[in-house]
Tab-separated table of C-alpha atoms in Angstrom:
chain	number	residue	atom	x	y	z
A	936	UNK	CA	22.367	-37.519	-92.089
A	937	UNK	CA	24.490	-36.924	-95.485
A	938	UNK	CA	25.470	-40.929	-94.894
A	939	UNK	CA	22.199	-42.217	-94.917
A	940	UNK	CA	20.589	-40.151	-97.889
A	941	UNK	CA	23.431	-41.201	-99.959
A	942	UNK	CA	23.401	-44.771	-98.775
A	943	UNK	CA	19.618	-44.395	-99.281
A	944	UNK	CA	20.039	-43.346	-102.924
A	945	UNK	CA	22.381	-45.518	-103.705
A	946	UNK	CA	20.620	-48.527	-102.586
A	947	UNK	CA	17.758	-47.194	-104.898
A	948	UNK	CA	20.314	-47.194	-108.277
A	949	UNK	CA	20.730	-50.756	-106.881
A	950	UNK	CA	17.246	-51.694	-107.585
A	951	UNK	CA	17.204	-49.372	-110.916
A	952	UNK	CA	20.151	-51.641	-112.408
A	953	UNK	CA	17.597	-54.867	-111.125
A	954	UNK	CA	15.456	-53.402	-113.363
A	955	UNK	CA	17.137	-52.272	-116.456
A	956	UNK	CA	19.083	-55.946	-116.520
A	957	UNK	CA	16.419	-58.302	-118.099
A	958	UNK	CA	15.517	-55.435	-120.290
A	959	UNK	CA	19.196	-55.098	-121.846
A	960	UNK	CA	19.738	-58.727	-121.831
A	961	UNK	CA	22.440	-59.358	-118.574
A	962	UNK	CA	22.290	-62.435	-116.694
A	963	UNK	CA	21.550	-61.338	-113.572
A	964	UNK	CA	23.074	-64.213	-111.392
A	965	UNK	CA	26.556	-63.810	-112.901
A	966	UNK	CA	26.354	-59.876	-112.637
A	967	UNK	CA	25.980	-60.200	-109.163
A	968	UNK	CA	28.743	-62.819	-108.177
A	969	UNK	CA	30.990	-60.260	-110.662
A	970	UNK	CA	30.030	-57.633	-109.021
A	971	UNK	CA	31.955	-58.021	-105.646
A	972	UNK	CA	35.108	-58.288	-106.938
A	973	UNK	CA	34.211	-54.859	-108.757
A	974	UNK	CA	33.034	-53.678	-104.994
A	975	UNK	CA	36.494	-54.856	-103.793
A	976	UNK	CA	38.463	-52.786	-106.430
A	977	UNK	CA	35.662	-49.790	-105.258
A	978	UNK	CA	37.132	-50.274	-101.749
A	979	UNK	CA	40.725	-50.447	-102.711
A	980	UNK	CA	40.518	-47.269	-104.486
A	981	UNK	CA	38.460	-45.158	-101.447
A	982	UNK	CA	41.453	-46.861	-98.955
A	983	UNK	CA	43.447	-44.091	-97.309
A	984	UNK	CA	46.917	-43.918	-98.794
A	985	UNK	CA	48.003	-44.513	-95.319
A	986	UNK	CA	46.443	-47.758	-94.961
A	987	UNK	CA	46.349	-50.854	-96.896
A	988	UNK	CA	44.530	-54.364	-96.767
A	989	UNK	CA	45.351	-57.636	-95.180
A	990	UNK	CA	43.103	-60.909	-94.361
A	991	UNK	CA	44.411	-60.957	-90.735
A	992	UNK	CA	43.150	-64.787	-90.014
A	993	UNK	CA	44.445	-64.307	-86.672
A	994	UNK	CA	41.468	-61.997	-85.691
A	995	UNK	CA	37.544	-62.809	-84.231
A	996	UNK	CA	36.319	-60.036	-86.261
A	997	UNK	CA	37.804	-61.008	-89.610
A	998	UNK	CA	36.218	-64.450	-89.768
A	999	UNK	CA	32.836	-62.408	-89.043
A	1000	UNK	CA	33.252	-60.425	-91.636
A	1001	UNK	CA	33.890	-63.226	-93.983
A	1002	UNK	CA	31.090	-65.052	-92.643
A	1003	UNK	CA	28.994	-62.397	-93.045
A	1004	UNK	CA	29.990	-61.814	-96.706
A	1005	UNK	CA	28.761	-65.556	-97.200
A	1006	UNK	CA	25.633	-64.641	-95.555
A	1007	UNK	CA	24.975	-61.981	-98.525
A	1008	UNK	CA	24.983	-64.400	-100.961
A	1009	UNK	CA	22.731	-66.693	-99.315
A	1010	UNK	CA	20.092	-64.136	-98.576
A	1011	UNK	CA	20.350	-63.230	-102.430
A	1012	UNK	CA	19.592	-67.119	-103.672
A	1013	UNK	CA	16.541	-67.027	-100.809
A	1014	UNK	CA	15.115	-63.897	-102.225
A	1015	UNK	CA	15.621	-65.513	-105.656
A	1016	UNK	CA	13.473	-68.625	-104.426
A	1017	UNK	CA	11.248	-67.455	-102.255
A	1018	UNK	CA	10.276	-64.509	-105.370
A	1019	UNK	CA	9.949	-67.488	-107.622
A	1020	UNK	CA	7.826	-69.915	-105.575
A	1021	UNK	CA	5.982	-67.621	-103.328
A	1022	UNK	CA	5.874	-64.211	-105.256
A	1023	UNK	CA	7.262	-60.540	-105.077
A	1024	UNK	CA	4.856	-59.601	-102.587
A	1025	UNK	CA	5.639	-61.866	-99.751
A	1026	UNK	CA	9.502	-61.637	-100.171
A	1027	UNK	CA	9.092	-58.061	-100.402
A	1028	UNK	CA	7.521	-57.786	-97.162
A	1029	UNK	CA	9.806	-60.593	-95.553
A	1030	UNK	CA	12.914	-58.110	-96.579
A	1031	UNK	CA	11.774	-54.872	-95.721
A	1032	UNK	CA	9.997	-56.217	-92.187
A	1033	UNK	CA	13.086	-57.662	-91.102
A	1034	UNK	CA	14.433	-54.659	-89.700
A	1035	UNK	CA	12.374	-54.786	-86.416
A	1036	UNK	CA	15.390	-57.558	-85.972
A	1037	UNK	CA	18.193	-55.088	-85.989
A	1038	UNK	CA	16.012	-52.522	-84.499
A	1039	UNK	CA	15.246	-55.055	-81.415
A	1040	UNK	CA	18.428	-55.847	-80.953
A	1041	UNK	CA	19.632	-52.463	-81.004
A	1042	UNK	CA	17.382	-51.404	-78.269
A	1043	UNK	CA	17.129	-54.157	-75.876
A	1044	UNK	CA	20.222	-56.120	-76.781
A	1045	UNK	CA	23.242	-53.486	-77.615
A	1046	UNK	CA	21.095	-50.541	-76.164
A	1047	UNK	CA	22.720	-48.435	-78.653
A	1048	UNK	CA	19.684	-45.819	-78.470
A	1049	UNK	CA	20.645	-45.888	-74.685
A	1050	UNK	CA	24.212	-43.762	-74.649
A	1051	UNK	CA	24.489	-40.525	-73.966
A	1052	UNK	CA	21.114	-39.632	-73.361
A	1053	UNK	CA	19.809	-40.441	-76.783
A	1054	UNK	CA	17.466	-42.906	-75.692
A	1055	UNK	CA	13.909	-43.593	-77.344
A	1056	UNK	CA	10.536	-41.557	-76.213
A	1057	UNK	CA	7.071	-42.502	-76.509
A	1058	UNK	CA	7.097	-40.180	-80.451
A	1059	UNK	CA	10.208	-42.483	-81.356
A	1060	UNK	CA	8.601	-45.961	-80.408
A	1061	UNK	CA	5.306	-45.128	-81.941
A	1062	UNK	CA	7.547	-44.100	-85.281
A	1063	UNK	CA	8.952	-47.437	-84.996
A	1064	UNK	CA	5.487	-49.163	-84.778
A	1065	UNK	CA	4.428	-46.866	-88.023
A	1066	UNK	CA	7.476	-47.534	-89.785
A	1067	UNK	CA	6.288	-51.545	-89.998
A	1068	UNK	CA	2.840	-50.710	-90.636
A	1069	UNK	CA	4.587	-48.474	-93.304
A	1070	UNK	CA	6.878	-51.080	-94.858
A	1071	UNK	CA	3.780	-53.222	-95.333
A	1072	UNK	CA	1.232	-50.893	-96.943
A	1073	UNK	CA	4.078	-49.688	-99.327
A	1074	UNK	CA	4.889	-52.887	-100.849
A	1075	UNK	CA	1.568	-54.261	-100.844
A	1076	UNK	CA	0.155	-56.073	-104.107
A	1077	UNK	CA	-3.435	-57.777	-104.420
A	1078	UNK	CA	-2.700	-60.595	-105.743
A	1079	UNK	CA	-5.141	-60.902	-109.342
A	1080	UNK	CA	-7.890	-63.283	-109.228
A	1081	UNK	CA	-7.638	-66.929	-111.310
A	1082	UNK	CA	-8.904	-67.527	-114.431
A	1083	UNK	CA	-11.925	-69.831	-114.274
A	1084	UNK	CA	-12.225	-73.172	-116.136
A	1085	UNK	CA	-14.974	-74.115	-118.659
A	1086	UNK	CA	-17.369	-74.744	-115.537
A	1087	UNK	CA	-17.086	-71.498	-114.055
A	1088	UNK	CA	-14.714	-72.597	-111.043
A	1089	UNK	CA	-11.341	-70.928	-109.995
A	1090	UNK	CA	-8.120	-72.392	-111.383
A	1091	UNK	CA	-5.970	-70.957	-108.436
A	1092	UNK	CA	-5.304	-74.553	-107.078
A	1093	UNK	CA	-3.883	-75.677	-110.451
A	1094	UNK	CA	-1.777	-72.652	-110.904
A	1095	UNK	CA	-0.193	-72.146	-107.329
A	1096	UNK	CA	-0.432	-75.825	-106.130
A	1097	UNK	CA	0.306	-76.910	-102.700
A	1098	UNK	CA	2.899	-74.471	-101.452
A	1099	UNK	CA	4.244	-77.599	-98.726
A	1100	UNK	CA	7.789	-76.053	-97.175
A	1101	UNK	CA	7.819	-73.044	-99.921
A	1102	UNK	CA	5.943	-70.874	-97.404
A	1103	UNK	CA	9.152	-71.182	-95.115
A	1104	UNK	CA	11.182	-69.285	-97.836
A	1105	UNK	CA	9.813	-65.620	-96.826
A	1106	UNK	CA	10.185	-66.714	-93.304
A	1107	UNK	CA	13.833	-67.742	-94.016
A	1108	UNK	CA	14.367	-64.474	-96.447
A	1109	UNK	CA	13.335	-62.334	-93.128
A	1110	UNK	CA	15.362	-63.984	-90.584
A	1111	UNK	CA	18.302	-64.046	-92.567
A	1112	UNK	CA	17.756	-60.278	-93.290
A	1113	UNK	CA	17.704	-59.419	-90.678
A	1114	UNK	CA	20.769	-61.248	-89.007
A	1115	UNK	CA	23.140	-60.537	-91.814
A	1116	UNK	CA	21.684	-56.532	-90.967
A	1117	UNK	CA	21.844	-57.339	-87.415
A	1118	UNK	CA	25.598	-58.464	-87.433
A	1119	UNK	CA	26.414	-55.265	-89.794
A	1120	UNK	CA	25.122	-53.150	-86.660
A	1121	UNK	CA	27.396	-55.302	-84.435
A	1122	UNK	CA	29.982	-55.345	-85.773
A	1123	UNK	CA	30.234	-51.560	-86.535
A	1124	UNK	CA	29.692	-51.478	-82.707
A	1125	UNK	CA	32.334	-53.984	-81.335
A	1126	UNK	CA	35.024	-53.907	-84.443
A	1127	UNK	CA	34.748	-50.295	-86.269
A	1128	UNK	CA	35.744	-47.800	-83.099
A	1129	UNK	CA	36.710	-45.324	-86.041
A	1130	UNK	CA	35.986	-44.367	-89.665
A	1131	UNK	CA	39.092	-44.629	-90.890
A	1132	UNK	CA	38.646	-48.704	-89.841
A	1133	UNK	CA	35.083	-49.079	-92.288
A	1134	UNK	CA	36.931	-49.925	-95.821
A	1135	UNK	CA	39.236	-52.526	-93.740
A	1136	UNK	CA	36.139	-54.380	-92.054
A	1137	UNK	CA	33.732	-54.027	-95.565
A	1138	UNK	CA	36.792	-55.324	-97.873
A	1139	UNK	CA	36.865	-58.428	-95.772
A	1140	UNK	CA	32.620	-58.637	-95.921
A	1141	UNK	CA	33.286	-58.557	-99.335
A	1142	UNK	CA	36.193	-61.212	-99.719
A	1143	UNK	CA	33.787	-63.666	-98.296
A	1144	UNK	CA	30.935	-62.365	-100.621
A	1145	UNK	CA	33.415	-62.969	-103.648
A	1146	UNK	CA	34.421	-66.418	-102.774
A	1147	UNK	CA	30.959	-67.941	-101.871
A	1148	UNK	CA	30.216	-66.166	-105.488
A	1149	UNK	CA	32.571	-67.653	-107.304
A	1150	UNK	CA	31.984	-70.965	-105.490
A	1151	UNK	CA	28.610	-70.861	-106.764
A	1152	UNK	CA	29.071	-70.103	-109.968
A	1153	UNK	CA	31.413	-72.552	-110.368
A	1154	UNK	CA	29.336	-75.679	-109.787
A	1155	UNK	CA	26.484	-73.737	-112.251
A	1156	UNK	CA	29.500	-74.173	-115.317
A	1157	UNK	CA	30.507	-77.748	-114.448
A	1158	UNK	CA	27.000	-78.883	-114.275
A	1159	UNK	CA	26.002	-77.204	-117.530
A	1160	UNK	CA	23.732	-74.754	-116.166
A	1161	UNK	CA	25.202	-71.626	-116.866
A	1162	UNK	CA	27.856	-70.176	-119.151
A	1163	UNK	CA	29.486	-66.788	-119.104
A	1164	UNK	CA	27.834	-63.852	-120.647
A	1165	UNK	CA	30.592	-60.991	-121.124
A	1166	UNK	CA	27.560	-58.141	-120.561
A	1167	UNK	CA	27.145	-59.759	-117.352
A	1168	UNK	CA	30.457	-57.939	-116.944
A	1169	UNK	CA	29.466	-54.260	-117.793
A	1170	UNK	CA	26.314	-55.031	-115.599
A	1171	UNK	CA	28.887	-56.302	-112.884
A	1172	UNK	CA	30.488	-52.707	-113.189
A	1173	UNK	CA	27.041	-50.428	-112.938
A	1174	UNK	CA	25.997	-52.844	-109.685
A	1175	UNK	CA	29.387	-53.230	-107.907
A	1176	UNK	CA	30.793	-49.523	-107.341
A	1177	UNK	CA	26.834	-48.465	-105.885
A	1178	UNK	CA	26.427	-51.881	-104.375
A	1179	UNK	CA	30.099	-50.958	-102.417
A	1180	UNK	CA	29.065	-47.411	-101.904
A	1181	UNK	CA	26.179	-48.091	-100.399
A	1182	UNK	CA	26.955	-50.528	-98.053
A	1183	UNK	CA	30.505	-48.091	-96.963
A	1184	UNK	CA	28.110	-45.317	-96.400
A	1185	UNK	CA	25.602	-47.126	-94.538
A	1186	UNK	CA	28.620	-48.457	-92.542
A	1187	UNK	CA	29.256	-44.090	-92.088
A	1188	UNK	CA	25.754	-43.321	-90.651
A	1189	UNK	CA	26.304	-45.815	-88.445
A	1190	UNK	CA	28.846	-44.864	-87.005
A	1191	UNK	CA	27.762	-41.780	-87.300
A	1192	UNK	CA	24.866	-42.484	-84.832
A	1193	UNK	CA	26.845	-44.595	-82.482
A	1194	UNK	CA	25.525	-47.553	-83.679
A	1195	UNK	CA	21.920	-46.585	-83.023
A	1196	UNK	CA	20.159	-48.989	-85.483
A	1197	UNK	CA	17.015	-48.649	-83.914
A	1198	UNK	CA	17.766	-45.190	-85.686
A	1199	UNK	CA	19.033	-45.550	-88.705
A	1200	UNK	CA	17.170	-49.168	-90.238
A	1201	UNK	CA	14.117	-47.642	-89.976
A	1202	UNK	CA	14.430	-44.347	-91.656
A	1203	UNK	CA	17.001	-46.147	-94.105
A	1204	UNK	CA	14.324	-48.566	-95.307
A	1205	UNK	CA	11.237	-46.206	-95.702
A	1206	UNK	CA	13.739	-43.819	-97.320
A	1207	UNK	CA	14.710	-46.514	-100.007
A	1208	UNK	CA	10.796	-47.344	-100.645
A	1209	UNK	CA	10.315	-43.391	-100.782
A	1210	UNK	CA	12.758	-43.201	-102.932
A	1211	UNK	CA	12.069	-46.308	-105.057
A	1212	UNK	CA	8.037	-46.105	-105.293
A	1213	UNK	CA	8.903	-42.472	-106.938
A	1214	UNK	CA	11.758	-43.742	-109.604
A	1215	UNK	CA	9.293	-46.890	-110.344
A	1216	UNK	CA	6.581	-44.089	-110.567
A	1217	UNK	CA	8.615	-41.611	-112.750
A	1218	UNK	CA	10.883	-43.995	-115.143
A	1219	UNK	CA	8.575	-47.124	-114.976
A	1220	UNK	CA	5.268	-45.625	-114.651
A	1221	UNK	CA	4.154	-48.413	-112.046
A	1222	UNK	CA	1.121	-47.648	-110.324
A	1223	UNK	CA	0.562	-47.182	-107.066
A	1224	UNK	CA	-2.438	-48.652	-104.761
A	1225	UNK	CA	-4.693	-46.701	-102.666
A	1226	UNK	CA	-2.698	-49.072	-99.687
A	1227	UNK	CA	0.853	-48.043	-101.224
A	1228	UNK	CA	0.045	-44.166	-101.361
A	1229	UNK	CA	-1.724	-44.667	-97.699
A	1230	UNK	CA	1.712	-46.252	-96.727
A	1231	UNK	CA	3.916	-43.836	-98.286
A	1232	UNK	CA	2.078	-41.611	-96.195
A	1233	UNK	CA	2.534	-43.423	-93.228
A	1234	UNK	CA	6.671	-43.678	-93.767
A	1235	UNK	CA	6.627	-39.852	-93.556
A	1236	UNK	CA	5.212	-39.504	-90.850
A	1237	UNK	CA	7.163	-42.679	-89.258
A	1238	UNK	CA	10.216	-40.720	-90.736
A	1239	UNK	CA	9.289	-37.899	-88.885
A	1240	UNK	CA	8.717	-39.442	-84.706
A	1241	UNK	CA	11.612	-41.342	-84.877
A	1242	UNK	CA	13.816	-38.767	-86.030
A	1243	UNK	CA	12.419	-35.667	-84.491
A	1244	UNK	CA	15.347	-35.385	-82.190
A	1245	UNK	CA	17.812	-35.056	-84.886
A	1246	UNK	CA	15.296	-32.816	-86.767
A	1247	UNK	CA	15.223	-30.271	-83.897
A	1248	UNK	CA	18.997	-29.902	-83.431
């Protein structure tokens, strides 16, 4: 349980440095493709002295892991779209529903929650249900009403337009989350028998994370469209070593549960909108909806059915 509070809180500081970046001027874009190569250092540093890294090309798992790294930075320009075209509130909900993929699959495809008499009861599968119904309530927004024009009639078609494909970006944003979290849980199953194997498989994740970064950002300079901002740099420093820390110690309660993540996505994201809606409350003074404080509710309770096992013991 010490795994996932930390990687909890940690994913949490992630969303605090979102914040704080516009306000202190750092591009965000370049902070984050700097950022993994500061998450690689991270790992290098947490390595056992007794082990070291190498980009075995010769293995299945390695090309995974790089291909998975890819996928983060992917998911990150779709949340940037589908945020800019089709609002906070829908890629919100796209990225925090997704984990009824990794949950799924957990259950009916690795039956992870199966082993050693762990499997789900009727409390756990009803916390799962709540933890959705959760997950929406807690980031839900009401959109404001449109302006009206000199004749008294709503401008919302001018403003919005016709949406056309846009409204496939939060579908995309939720299937992608959930793969690139479904393939985490998989491969923590199938590659990482041990602890002492996490840094290995996460330094590779994060190899393919850095080139598909730098790719990126690359082809932003030629065309003109972006130019290096050195406090993208110190912003690349306060994102990387929680970004890696989070991700190494979600990795832990993994493990730590054999792999359940019918288990551990759910209680990890309600914890990290627990966690958040109070910092945004406390530092930001964002309000919260009657909806929000009905869901917050709701996530406790979730919290509590699909974890009263591990409670008990």
């Amino acid at each position: 349980m010490l795994f996932l509070l930390l990687s909890i809180a940690l994913s949490v500081l992630l969303l605090l440095n979102f914040r704080l970046f516009p306000r202190y001027g750092i591009n965000t874009f370049q902070a984050i493709v700097f950022n993994y190569p500061v998450c690689f250092l991270t790992g290098l540093v947490l390595m056992p002295a007794d082990q070291s890294f190498t980009l075995n090309l010769s293995e299945t798992w390695t090309w995974l892991a790089l291909g998975l790294g890819v996928g983060f930075i992917l998911t990150f320009l779709l949340s940037g779209a589908s945020t800019q075209r089709m609002g906070i509130t829908a890629t919100s909900l796209a990225n925090n529903l997704s984990l009824v993929i990794p949950v799924c699959f957990s259950l009916f495809v690795f039956n992870a929650a199966g082993e050693e008499g762990n499997g789900f009861d009727r409390l756990n599968y009803l916390g799962l249900v709540l933890a959705v119904v959760a997950v929406g309530l807690s980031t839900y927004k009401k959109v404001p009403d449109a302006p009206a024009d000199a004749e008294g009639h709503s401008t919302a078609s001018i403003q919005r337009g016709r949406p056309g494909t846009a409204v496939l970006l939060p579908v995309a944003v939720f299937l992608f989350y959930g793969a690139t979290n479904t393939m985490i849980n998989y491969m923590n199953l199938r590659y990482i028998p041990s602890a002492d194997k996490t840094i290995q498989v996460t330094l590779t994740m994060v190899v393919g994370a850095i080139i598909a970064g730098l790719l990126m950002l690359a082809v932003r300079l030629v065309q003109g469209s972006e130019t290096i901002q050195l406090r993208s740099l110190l912003g690349a420093v306060t994102l990387g070593i929680p970004n890696f820390l989070s991700f190494y110690t979600l990795l832990l309660a993994l493990s730590a549960y054999k792999g359940n993540g019918a288990f551990v996505y759910p209680l990890y994201n309600i914890g990290v909108i627990l966690l958040a809606a109070l910092m945004a409350a406390f530092f930001f003074k964002e309000p919260l909806t009657v909806a929000n404080k009905i869901g917050l509710a709701v996530a406790v309770l979730a919290i509590g059915l699909i974890s009263w096992q591990e409670l008990l013991t």
